mmCIF file of C-alpha atoms in Angstrom:
data_model
loop_
_atom_site.group_PDB
_atom_site.id
_atom_site.type_symbol
_atom_site.label_atom_id
_atom_site.label_comp_id
_atom_site.label_asym_id
_atom_site.label_seq_id
_atom_site.Cartn_x
_atom_site.Cartn_y
_atom_site.Cartn_z
ATOM 1 C CA MET A 202 -0.008 -0.118 0.044
ATOM 2 C CA LYS A 203 1.369 3.404 -0.912
ATOM 3 C CA SER A 204 0.863 6.254 1.407
ATOM 4 C CA ASN A 205 1.892 8.927 -0.992
ATOM 5 C CA PHE A 206 3.066 11.065 1.997
ATOM 6 C CA TYR A 207 5.788 12.479 -0.100
ATOM 7 C CA GLN A 208 3.306 14.064 -2.506
ATOM 8 C CA LEU A 209 1.403 15.468 0.475
ATOM 9 C CA ALA A 210 4.596 16.948 1.839
ATOM 10 C CA VAL A 211 5.753 18.473 -1.402
ATOM 11 C CA PHE A 212 2.441 19.852 -2.625
ATOM 12 C CA PRO A 213 2.611 23.104 -0.888
ATOM 13 C CA LEU A 214 6.068 23.759 -2.513
ATOM 14 C CA MET A 215 4.626 23.213 -5.999
ATOM 15 C CA ALA A 216 1.674 25.262 -5.073
ATOM 16 C CA ALA A 217 3.830 28.090 -3.926
ATOM 17 C CA VAL A 218 5.398 28.230 -7.472
ATOM 18 C CA PHE A 219 2.311 27.512 -9.626
ATOM 19 C CA ILE A 220 -1.029 27.810 -7.881
ATOM 20 C CA SER A 221 -4.007 28.673 -9.901
ATOM 21 C CA THR A 222 -7.063 28.370 -7.591
ATOM 22 C CA ALA A 223 -6.679 30.920 -4.903
ATOM 23 C CA CYS A 224 -7.566 34.599 -4.393
ATOM 24 C CA GLY A 225 -7.335 37.752 -2.405
ATOM 25 C CA LYS A 226 -4.535 40.140 -1.290
ATOM 26 C CA LYS A 227 -2.720 40.520 2.020
ATOM 27 C CA SER A 228 -2.978 44.013 3.419
ATOM 28 C CA SER A 229 0.190 45.837 3.661
ATOM 29 C CA ASP A 230 -0.502 46.761 7.278
ATOM 30 C CA GLU A 231 -1.725 43.317 8.226
ATOM 31 C CA ALA A 232 0.284 41.976 11.227
ATOM 32 C CA LEU A 233 2.700 39.095 10.438
ATOM 33 C CA PRO A 234 3.001 36.049 12.749
ATOM 34 C CA ALA A 235 6.074 35.695 14.766
ATOM 35 C CA ALA A 236 9.081 34.020 13.175
ATOM 36 C CA VAL A 237 8.860 30.248 13.351
ATOM 37 C CA GLU A 238 11.578 28.688 15.415
ATOM 38 C CA GLU A 239 13.674 26.339 13.249
ATOM 39 C CA VAL A 240 14.001 22.588 14.080
ATOM 40 C CA ASP A 241 17.278 20.978 14.903
ATOM 41 C CA ILE A 242 17.451 18.468 12.036
ATOM 42 C CA PRO A 243 19.970 15.602 12.644
ATOM 43 C CA GLU A 244 22.837 15.022 10.301
ATOM 44 C CA THR A 245 22.358 11.276 9.833
ATOM 45 C CA PRO A 246 19.860 10.225 7.120
ATOM 46 C CA ALA A 247 17.406 8.156 9.107
ATOM 47 C CA ALA A 248 17.243 10.537 12.049
ATOM 48 C CA ALA A 249 16.810 13.527 9.662
ATOM 49 C CA ILE A 250 13.975 12.042 7.755
ATOM 50 C CA GLN A 251 12.408 10.857 10.928
ATOM 51 C CA SER A 252 12.542 14.433 12.275
ATOM 52 C CA ILE A 253 11.070 15.913 9.127
ATOM 53 C CA VAL A 254 8.309 13.151 9.026
ATOM 54 C CA ARG A 255 7.162 13.929 12.637
ATOM 55 C CA GLU A 256 7.273 17.606 12.238
ATOM 56 C CA VAL A 257 5.146 17.558 8.972
ATOM 57 C CA ALA A 258 2.738 15.121 10.552
ATOM 58 C CA SER A 259 2.252 17.495 13.366
ATOM 59 C CA GLY A 260 1.463 20.316 10.972
ATOM 60 C CA ASN A 261 4.729 22.096 10.878
ATOM 61 C CA GLY A 262 5.151 23.007 7.195
ATOM 62 C CA SER A 263 8.128 25.286 7.957
ATOM 63 C CA VAL A 264 10.449 22.389 8.323
ATOM 64 C CA LEU A 265 9.978 21.477 4.615
ATOM 65 C CA TRP A 266 11.571 24.779 3.660
ATOM 66 C CA GLN A 267 14.216 24.468 6.324
ATOM 67 C CA ALA A 268 15.217 20.920 5.167
ATOM 68 C CA MET A 269 15.589 21.931 1.487
ATOM 69 C CA PRO A 270 19.083 22.395 0.078
ATOM 70 C CA ALA A 271 19.929 26.046 -0.299
ATOM 71 C CA SER A 272 20.155 25.877 -4.113
ATOM 72 C CA TYR A 273 16.631 24.345 -4.179
ATOM 73 C CA GLN A 274 15.375 27.204 -2.064
ATOM 74 C CA ASP A 275 16.931 29.603 -4.474
ATOM 75 C CA ASP A 276 15.371 27.802 -7.393
ATOM 76 C CA VAL A 277 11.862 28.050 -5.882
ATOM 77 C CA ASN A 278 12.153 31.710 -5.074
ATOM 78 C CA GLN A 279 13.399 32.486 -8.619
ATOM 79 C CA VAL A 280 10.811 30.600 -10.344
ATOM 80 C CA ALA A 281 8.097 32.056 -8.342
ATOM 81 C CA GLN A 282 9.406 35.500 -8.830
ATOM 82 C CA LEU A 283 9.811 34.885 -12.570
ATOM 83 C CA ALA A 284 6.069 33.927 -12.623
ATOM 84 C CA GLY A 285 5.198 37.174 -11.196
ATOM 85 C CA GLU A 286 7.048 38.930 -13.977
ATOM 86 C CA LYS A 287 5.810 36.877 -16.785
ATOM 87 C CA ILE A 288 2.153 35.938 -16.024
ATOM 88 C CA ASP A 289 -0.444 38.364 -17.302
ATOM 89 C CA SER A 290 -1.425 40.122 -14.083
ATOM 90 C CA GLU A 291 -4.879 41.245 -14.995
ATOM 91 C CA ILE A 292 -5.867 37.586 -15.739
ATOM 92 C CA TYR A 293 -4.005 36.222 -12.861
ATOM 93 C CA ASP A 294 -5.417 38.726 -10.311
ATOM 94 C CA ARG A 295 -8.963 38.332 -11.747
ATOM 95 C CA VAL A 296 -8.803 34.564 -11.248
ATOM 96 C CA PHE A 297 -7.799 35.116 -7.642
ATOM 97 C CA SER A 298 -10.551 37.816 -7.038
ATOM 98 C CA THR A 299 -13.254 35.411 -8.732
ATOM 99 C CA VAL A 300 -12.295 32.349 -6.745
ATOM 100 C CA GLY A 301 -12.311 34.723 -3.530
ATOM 101 C CA ARG A 302 -15.831 35.745 -4.344
ATOM 102 C CA VAL A 303 -16.876 32.219 -4.987
ATOM 103 C CA SER A 304 -15.523 31.289 -1.528
ATOM 104 C CA GLN A 305 -17.395 34.221 0.065
ATOM 105 C CA VAL A 306 -20.652 33.439 -1.605
ATOM 106 C CA ALA A 307 -20.413 29.732 -0.894
ATOM 107 C CA ASP A 308 -19.802 30.339 2.803
ATOM 108 C CA LYS A 309 -22.790 32.704 3.074
ATOM 109 C CA GLN A 310 -25.064 30.248 1.135
ATOM 110 C CA LYS A 311 -23.659 27.103 2.611
ATOM 111 C CA GLU A 312 -26.920 25.690 3.901
ATOM 112 C CA PHE A 313 -28.218 25.909 0.286
ATOM 113 C CA LEU A 314 -24.982 24.422 -1.032
ATOM 114 C CA PHE A 315 -25.136 21.506 1.329
ATOM 115 C CA ASN A 316 -28.607 20.657 0.010
ATOM 116 C CA ALA A 317 -28.025 21.427 -3.624
ATOM 117 C CA GLY A 318 -28.854 18.393 -5.666
ATOM 118 C CA LEU A 319 -29.996 19.997 -8.935
ATOM 119 C CA GLY A 320 -33.196 18.122 -8.744
ATOM 120 C CA THR A 321 -32.166 15.220 -6.345
ATOM 121 C CA LYS A 322 -31.302 15.980 -2.683
ATOM 122 C CA PRO A 323 -27.962 14.550 -1.763
ATOM 123 C CA PRO A 324 -27.882 11.627 0.851
ATOM 124 C CA GLU A 325 -28.000 12.848 4.467
ATOM 125 C CA GLU A 326 -24.530 11.166 5.156
ATOM 126 C CA GLN A 327 -22.995 13.254 2.319
ATOM 127 C CA ILE A 328 -24.477 16.431 3.717
ATOM 128 C CA ALA A 329 -23.198 15.545 7.124
ATOM 129 C CA LYS A 330 -19.685 15.091 5.887
ATOM 130 C CA LEU A 331 -19.661 18.260 4.026
ATOM 131 C CA ARG A 332 -20.996 20.139 6.959
ATOM 132 C CA GLU A 333 -18.201 18.722 9.160
ATOM 133 C CA ALA A 334 -15.499 19.455 6.580
ATOM 134 C CA TRP A 335 -16.647 23.015 5.815
ATOM 135 C CA PRO A 336 -14.590 24.876 8.410
ATOM 136 C CA SER A 337 -11.357 23.284 7.255
ATOM 137 C CA ILE A 338 -12.298 23.879 3.476
ATOM 138 C CA MET A 339 -12.810 27.586 4.159
ATOM 139 C CA GLU A 340 -9.565 27.699 6.264
ATOM 140 C CA LEU A 341 -7.686 26.214 3.381
ATOM 141 C CA PHE A 342 -9.004 28.976 1.093
ATOM 142 C CA ASN A 343 -8.195 31.520 3.562
ATOM 143 C CA SER A 344 -4.676 30.261 4.211
ATOM 144 C CA VAL A 345 -3.862 30.827 0.552
ATOM 145 C CA THR A 346 -5.975 33.817 -0.135
ATOM 146 C CA SER A 347 -4.066 35.789 2.547
ATOM 147 C CA SER A 348 -0.610 34.445 1.350
ATOM 148 C CA SER A 349 2.406 35.857 -0.696
ATOM 149 C CA ILE A 350 1.106 34.178 -3.916
ATOM 150 C CA SER A 351 -2.100 36.182 -4.034
ATOM 151 C CA SER A 352 -1.130 38.456 -6.776
ATOM 152 C CA THR A 353 1.618 38.896 -9.395
ATOM 153 C CA GLU A 354 3.001 41.816 -7.445
ATOM 154 C CA LEU A 355 3.390 39.541 -4.367
ATOM 155 C CA LEU A 356 4.859 36.821 -6.448
ATOM 156 C CA LYS A 357 7.544 39.289 -7.786
ATOM 157 C CA ASN A 358 8.826 39.378 -4.116
ATOM 158 C CA PHE A 359 8.086 35.790 -3.263
ATOM 159 C CA ASP A 360 10.027 34.418 -0.287
ATOM 160 C CA GLY A 361 9.743 30.716 0.246
ATOM 161 C CA LYS A 362 10.529 30.838 3.943
ATOM 162 C CA THR A 363 7.776 33.318 4.574
ATOM 163 C CA PHE A 364 5.172 31.308 2.592
ATOM 164 C CA PHE A 365 6.157 28.156 4.372
ATOM 165 C CA ASP A 366 6.002 29.723 7.682
ATOM 166 C CA GLU A 367 2.672 31.481 7.238
ATOM 167 C CA THR A 368 0.836 29.396 4.730
ATOM 168 C CA VAL A 369 1.925 25.691 4.550
ATOM 169 C CA SER A 370 1.316 24.846 8.171
ATOM 170 C CA PRO A 371 -2.337 25.785 8.200
ATOM 171 C CA MET A 372 -2.808 24.015 4.825
ATOM 172 C CA LEU A 373 -1.281 20.747 6.267
ATOM 173 C CA LEU A 374 -3.381 20.905 9.320
ATOM 174 C CA ASN A 375 -6.643 21.383 7.422
ATOM 175 C CA MET A 376 -5.642 18.631 4.845
ATOM 176 C CA ASP A 377 -5.248 16.274 7.761
ATOM 177 C CA VAL A 378 -8.717 17.172 9.144
ATOM 178 C CA LEU A 379 -10.324 16.547 5.734
ATOM 179 C CA SER A 380 -8.551 13.306 5.157
ATOM 180 C CA LYS A 381 -10.003 12.140 8.496
ATOM 181 C CA ILE A 382 -13.556 13.230 7.553
ATOM 182 C CA ASN A 383 -13.326 11.420 4.217
ATOM 183 C CA PRO A 384 -10.671 8.725 4.701
ATOM 184 C CA ASP A 385 -8.977 6.985 1.807
ATOM 185 C CA PRO A 386 -7.958 3.404 2.601
ATOM 186 C CA ASP A 387 -4.905 3.808 0.375
ATOM 187 C CA GLN A 388 -3.862 7.182 2.031
ATOM 188 C CA PRO A 389 -3.492 7.468 5.662
ATOM 189 C CA PRO A 390 -4.206 10.893 7.251
ATOM 190 C CA LEU A 391 -1.032 13.112 7.700
ATOM 191 C CA SER A 392 -1.035 12.708 11.407
ATOM 192 C CA ALA A 393 -0.681 8.891 11.216
ATOM 193 C CA PHE A 394 2.892 9.598 10.341
ATOM 194 C CA ARG A 395 3.744 10.861 13.687
ATOM 195 C CA GLU A 396 4.073 7.173 14.739
ATOM 196 C CA ALA A 397 6.146 6.087 11.660
ATOM 197 C CA VAL A 398 9.597 4.828 12.262
ATOM 198 C CA VAL A 399 12.327 5.539 9.840
ATOM 199 C CA ASN A 400 15.226 2.970 9.834
ATOM 200 C CA TYR A 401 18.618 3.030 8.009
ATOM 201 C CA ILE A 402 19.181 -0.063 5.761
ATOM 202 C CA GLU A 403 22.548 0.600 4.052
ATOM 203 C CA GLY A 404 24.473 3.368 2.224
ATOM 204 C CA THR A 405 27.525 5.684 2.332
ATOM 205 C CA ASP A 406 28.324 9.162 3.439
ATOM 206 C CA THR A 407 26.306 10.569 0.567
ATOM 207 C CA MET A 408 23.757 7.919 -0.296
ATOM 208 C CA ALA A 409 21.340 5.927 1.991
ATOM 209 C CA LYS A 410 18.605 3.325 1.589
ATOM 210 C CA LEU A 411 15.800 3.962 4.187
ATOM 211 C CA GLU A 412 12.658 2.210 5.097
ATOM 212 C CA MET A 413 9.618 3.790 6.818
ATOM 213 C CA VAL A 414 7.582 1.453 8.949
ATOM 214 C CA MET A 415 3.944 2.592 9.494
ATOM 215 C CA PRO A 416 2.059 1.759 12.698
ATOM 216 C CA ASN A 417 -0.105 -0.646 10.607
ATOM 217 C CA GLY A 418 2.993 -2.531 9.574
ATOM 218 C CA ASP A 419 3.264 -1.074 6.023
ATOM 219 C CA VAL A 420 6.834 -0.679 4.811
ATOM 220 C CA GLN A 421 8.084 1.871 2.309
ATOM 221 C CA VAL A 422 11.784 1.825 1.072
ATOM 222 C CA GLU A 423 13.428 4.880 -0.513
ATOM 223 C CA ASP A 424 16.802 5.875 -1.745
ATOM 224 C CA PHE A 425 18.186 9.155 -0.605
ATOM 225 C CA ILE A 426 21.188 11.173 -1.551
ATOM 226 C CA LYS A 427 22.981 14.071 0.211
ATOM 227 C CA VAL A 428 22.509 17.308 -1.689
ATOM 228 C CA GLU A 429 24.591 20.030 -0.080
ATOM 229 C CA ASN A 430 23.707 19.501 3.629
ATOM 230 C CA SER A 431 20.328 17.889 3.082
ATOM 231 C CA TRP A 432 18.972 14.354 2.533
ATOM 232 C CA VAL A 433 16.748 14.333 -0.547
ATOM 233 C CA PRO A 434 14.897 11.482 -2.197
ATOM 234 C CA LYS A 435 17.271 10.405 -5.036
ATOM 235 C CA GLU A 436 14.479 10.209 -7.666
ATOM 236 C CA MET A 437 13.603 13.768 -6.984
ATOM 237 C CA ALA A 438 17.214 14.949 -6.997
ATOM 238 C CA ASP A 439 17.732 13.239 -10.332
ATOM 239 C CA GLU A 440 14.806 15.289 -11.782
ATOM 240 C CA TRP A 441 15.163 18.660 -9.975
ATOM 241 C CA VAL A 442 17.309 20.476 -12.437
ATOM 242 C CA GLY A 443 15.336 19.383 -15.456
ATOM 243 C CA LYS A 444 11.995 20.138 -13.779
ATOM 244 C CA ILE A 445 13.127 23.643 -12.741
ATOM 245 C CA ALA A 446 14.504 24.333 -16.181
ATOM 246 C CA GLU A 447 11.231 23.195 -17.722
ATOM 247 C CA MET A 448 9.295 25.538 -15.413
ATOM 248 C CA ARG A 449 11.582 28.459 -16.352
ATOM 249 C CA SER A 450 11.202 27.739 -20.055
ATOM 250 C CA GLN A 451 7.384 27.519 -19.844
ATOM 251 C CA LEU A 452 7.466 31.007 -18.228
ATOM 252 C CA GLU A 453 9.902 32.531 -20.675
ATOM 253 C CA ASN A 454 7.979 31.328 -23.605
ATOM 254 C CA ILE A 455 4.482 32.507 -22.630
ATOM 255 C CA ASP A 456 2.884 33.491 -25.886
ATOM 256 C CA VAL A 457 1.943 37.051 -25.139
ATOM 257 C CA ALA A 458 0.218 37.566 -28.516
ATOM 258 C CA GLN A 459 -1.855 34.496 -28.204
ATOM 259 C CA ILE A 460 -2.914 35.442 -24.688
ATOM 260 C CA ALA A 461 -3.696 39.028 -25.828
ATOM 261 C CA GLN A 462 -5.940 37.583 -28.547
ATOM 262 C CA MET A 463 -7.919 35.333 -26.183
ATOM 263 C CA LYS A 464 -8.052 37.809 -23.227
ATOM 264 C CA PRO A 465 -11.305 39.656 -24.131
ATOM 265 C CA GLN A 466 -13.122 36.281 -24.215
ATOM 266 C CA LEU A 467 -11.537 35.173 -21.131
ATOM 267 C CA MET A 468 -12.443 38.415 -19.260
ATOM 268 C CA GLY A 469 -15.833 38.131 -20.640
ATOM 269 C CA VAL A 470 -16.296 34.741 -19.029
ATOM 270 C CA PHE A 471 -15.203 36.237 -15.757
ATOM 271 C CA THR A 472 -18.089 38.815 -16.152
ATOM 272 C CA MET A 473 -20.587 36.047 -16.805
ATOM 273 C CA ILE A 474 -19.332 34.327 -13.611
ATOM 274 C CA ASP A 475 -19.730 37.393 -11.655
ATOM 275 C CA GLY A 476 -23.310 37.707 -12.772
ATOM 276 C CA VAL A 477 -24.119 34.231 -11.912
ATOM 277 C CA LEU A 478 -22.540 34.561 -8.438
ATOM 278 C CA THR A 479 -24.733 37.659 -7.828
ATOM 279 C CA GLN A 480 -27.712 35.320 -8.497
ATOM 280 C CA ILE A 481 -26.350 32.800 -6.134
ATOM 281 C CA ASP A 482 -25.552 35.295 -3.561
ATOM 282 C CA GLU A 483 -29.164 36.722 -3.675
ATOM 283 C CA ALA A 484 -30.874 33.397 -3.730
ATOM 284 C CA GLU A 485 -33.501 33.125 -0.958
ATOM 285 C CA THR A 486 -34.768 29.590 -1.512
ATOM 286 C CA GLN A 487 -33.259 26.153 -2.337
ATOM 287 C CA GLU A 488 -34.901 26.454 -5.841
ATOM 288 C CA GLN A 489 -33.508 29.818 -6.586
ATOM 289 C CA PHE A 490 -30.206 28.641 -5.505
ATOM 290 C CA ASP A 491 -30.207 25.410 -7.567
ATOM 291 C CA GLN A 492 -31.304 27.277 -10.607
ATOM 292 C CA ALA A 493 -28.551 30.009 -10.211
ATOM 293 C CA LEU A 494 -25.930 27.114 -9.536
ATOM 294 C CA GLN A 495 -26.975 25.513 -12.768
ATOM 295 C CA GLY A 496 -26.659 28.648 -14.629
ATOM 296 C CA ALA A 497 -22.895 28.667 -13.566
ATOM 297 C CA MET A 498 -22.112 25.541 -15.487
ATOM 298 C CA MET A 499 -21.861 27.105 -18.888
ATOM 299 C CA PRO A 500 -19.446 29.924 -18.072
ATOM 300 C CA LEU A 501 -17.262 27.634 -15.911
ATOM 301 C CA MET A 502 -17.114 25.062 -18.874
ATOM 302 C CA GLY A 503 -16.108 28.056 -21.200
ATOM 303 C CA LEU A 504 -13.470 29.134 -18.818
ATOM 304 C CA MET A 505 -11.970 25.666 -18.661
ATOM 305 C CA MET A 506 -12.093 25.262 -22.425
ATOM 306 C CA MET A 507 -10.306 28.484 -23.063
ATOM 307 C CA GLY A 508 -7.750 27.648 -20.476
ATOM 308 C CA HIS A 509 -6.936 24.446 -22.642
ATOM 309 C CA GLY A 510 -7.039 26.534 -25.759
ATOM 310 C CA ILE A 511 -4.390 28.980 -24.609
ATOM 311 C CA GLY A 512 -2.118 26.020 -25.393
ATOM 312 C CA GLY A 513 1.294 26.767 -27.169
ATOM 313 C CA GLY A 514 3.965 27.721 -24.797
ATOM 314 C CA ALA A 515 3.015 28.241 -21.214
ATOM 315 C CA PRO A 516 -0.559 28.785 -20.075
ATOM 316 C CA ALA A 517 -1.650 32.159 -19.050
ATOM 317 C CA ILE A 518 -2.706 30.733 -15.630
ATOM 318 C CA PRO A 519 -0.033 28.183 -14.755
ATOM 319 C CA ALA A 520 -1.335 24.854 -13.401
ATOM 320 C CA VAL A 521 0.350 22.980 -10.521
ATOM 321 C CA PRO A 522 2.987 20.778 -12.352
ATOM 322 C CA ALA A 523 3.561 17.183 -11.493
ATOM 323 C CA THR A 524 5.719 16.553 -8.474
ATOM 324 C CA PRO A 525 9.304 15.581 -9.556
ATOM 325 C CA GLY A 526 9.858 11.966 -8.954
ATOM 326 C CA GLY A 527 7.481 9.370 -7.613
ATOM 327 C CA SER A 528 8.935 8.975 -4.044
ATOM 328 C CA THR A 529 6.766 7.940 -1.209
ATOM 329 C CA LEU A 530 9.037 8.505 1.762
ATOM 330 C CA PRO A 531 8.686 12.114 3.033
ATOM 331 C CA SER A 532 11.491 14.671 2.677
ATOM 332 C CA ALA A 533 11.909 18.253 1.922
ATOM 333 C CA PRO A 534 12.344 18.529 -1.796
#
């Protein structure tokens, strides 16, 4: 059984670089949280990964940034900042503001949303699960919508440490809550890894084969190598340079002319969505809500089709790329 813990741990990193489903801007006078105290990560491979696993499983996303090789940190910062320079700011910020409004309207009309069946009422068990998950869903939105990726201007000054300190930890905690509400038999919740044990099998000063034993007895084996002063999954290290180069190339080769050609249509779809959201926001009965929700389908489909149509070169609104490597043991990238 694969736990895919690695993908959970690395997702916030990838989201920091290429996230496309968040919104809102942080106020310049908003108080920032106190600096997060760094964890003392051991030097030996098994102890290092054990420490990272337990910190992440406890919701400390900051340790992921701390455990990354310095050159990887530079890569992430540079790619995010390049995205801020190259992405069409009007489209990017409009996506953010639209999704932000979706979040606000959905929270206001959540009782109608819970019961929305478009003709068939959802099962009570499904409604109960959604109701239980709702606070965490909203907090996930809020943790990103107030973050340093919420506009192209903020991306231009992106700092990975700040993002991981302020944003990744609440994301991990809420992901854990959601995974417990709707459990996946093939994916233990994040907190289950607190009890995982990482053992050294064999290796050298710069390479190590490790196993992680889960409380239920599942065992995962992973090869790690030492990059600078950090232990990194070998598969990811093998792909890192190429993946970063690909990201940079996509951003550098954005087809500005093609985006400019499609931009009026795209902004028109956003205007349509705004109109539908107004109807949903003003709905006073379940019937009115369901009718307005059904009306949202066409502009949303149009937006998705246009996103695919932007095609050649990099997309106007970058999508979260595949995680480098297929590792299952956790580590900072």
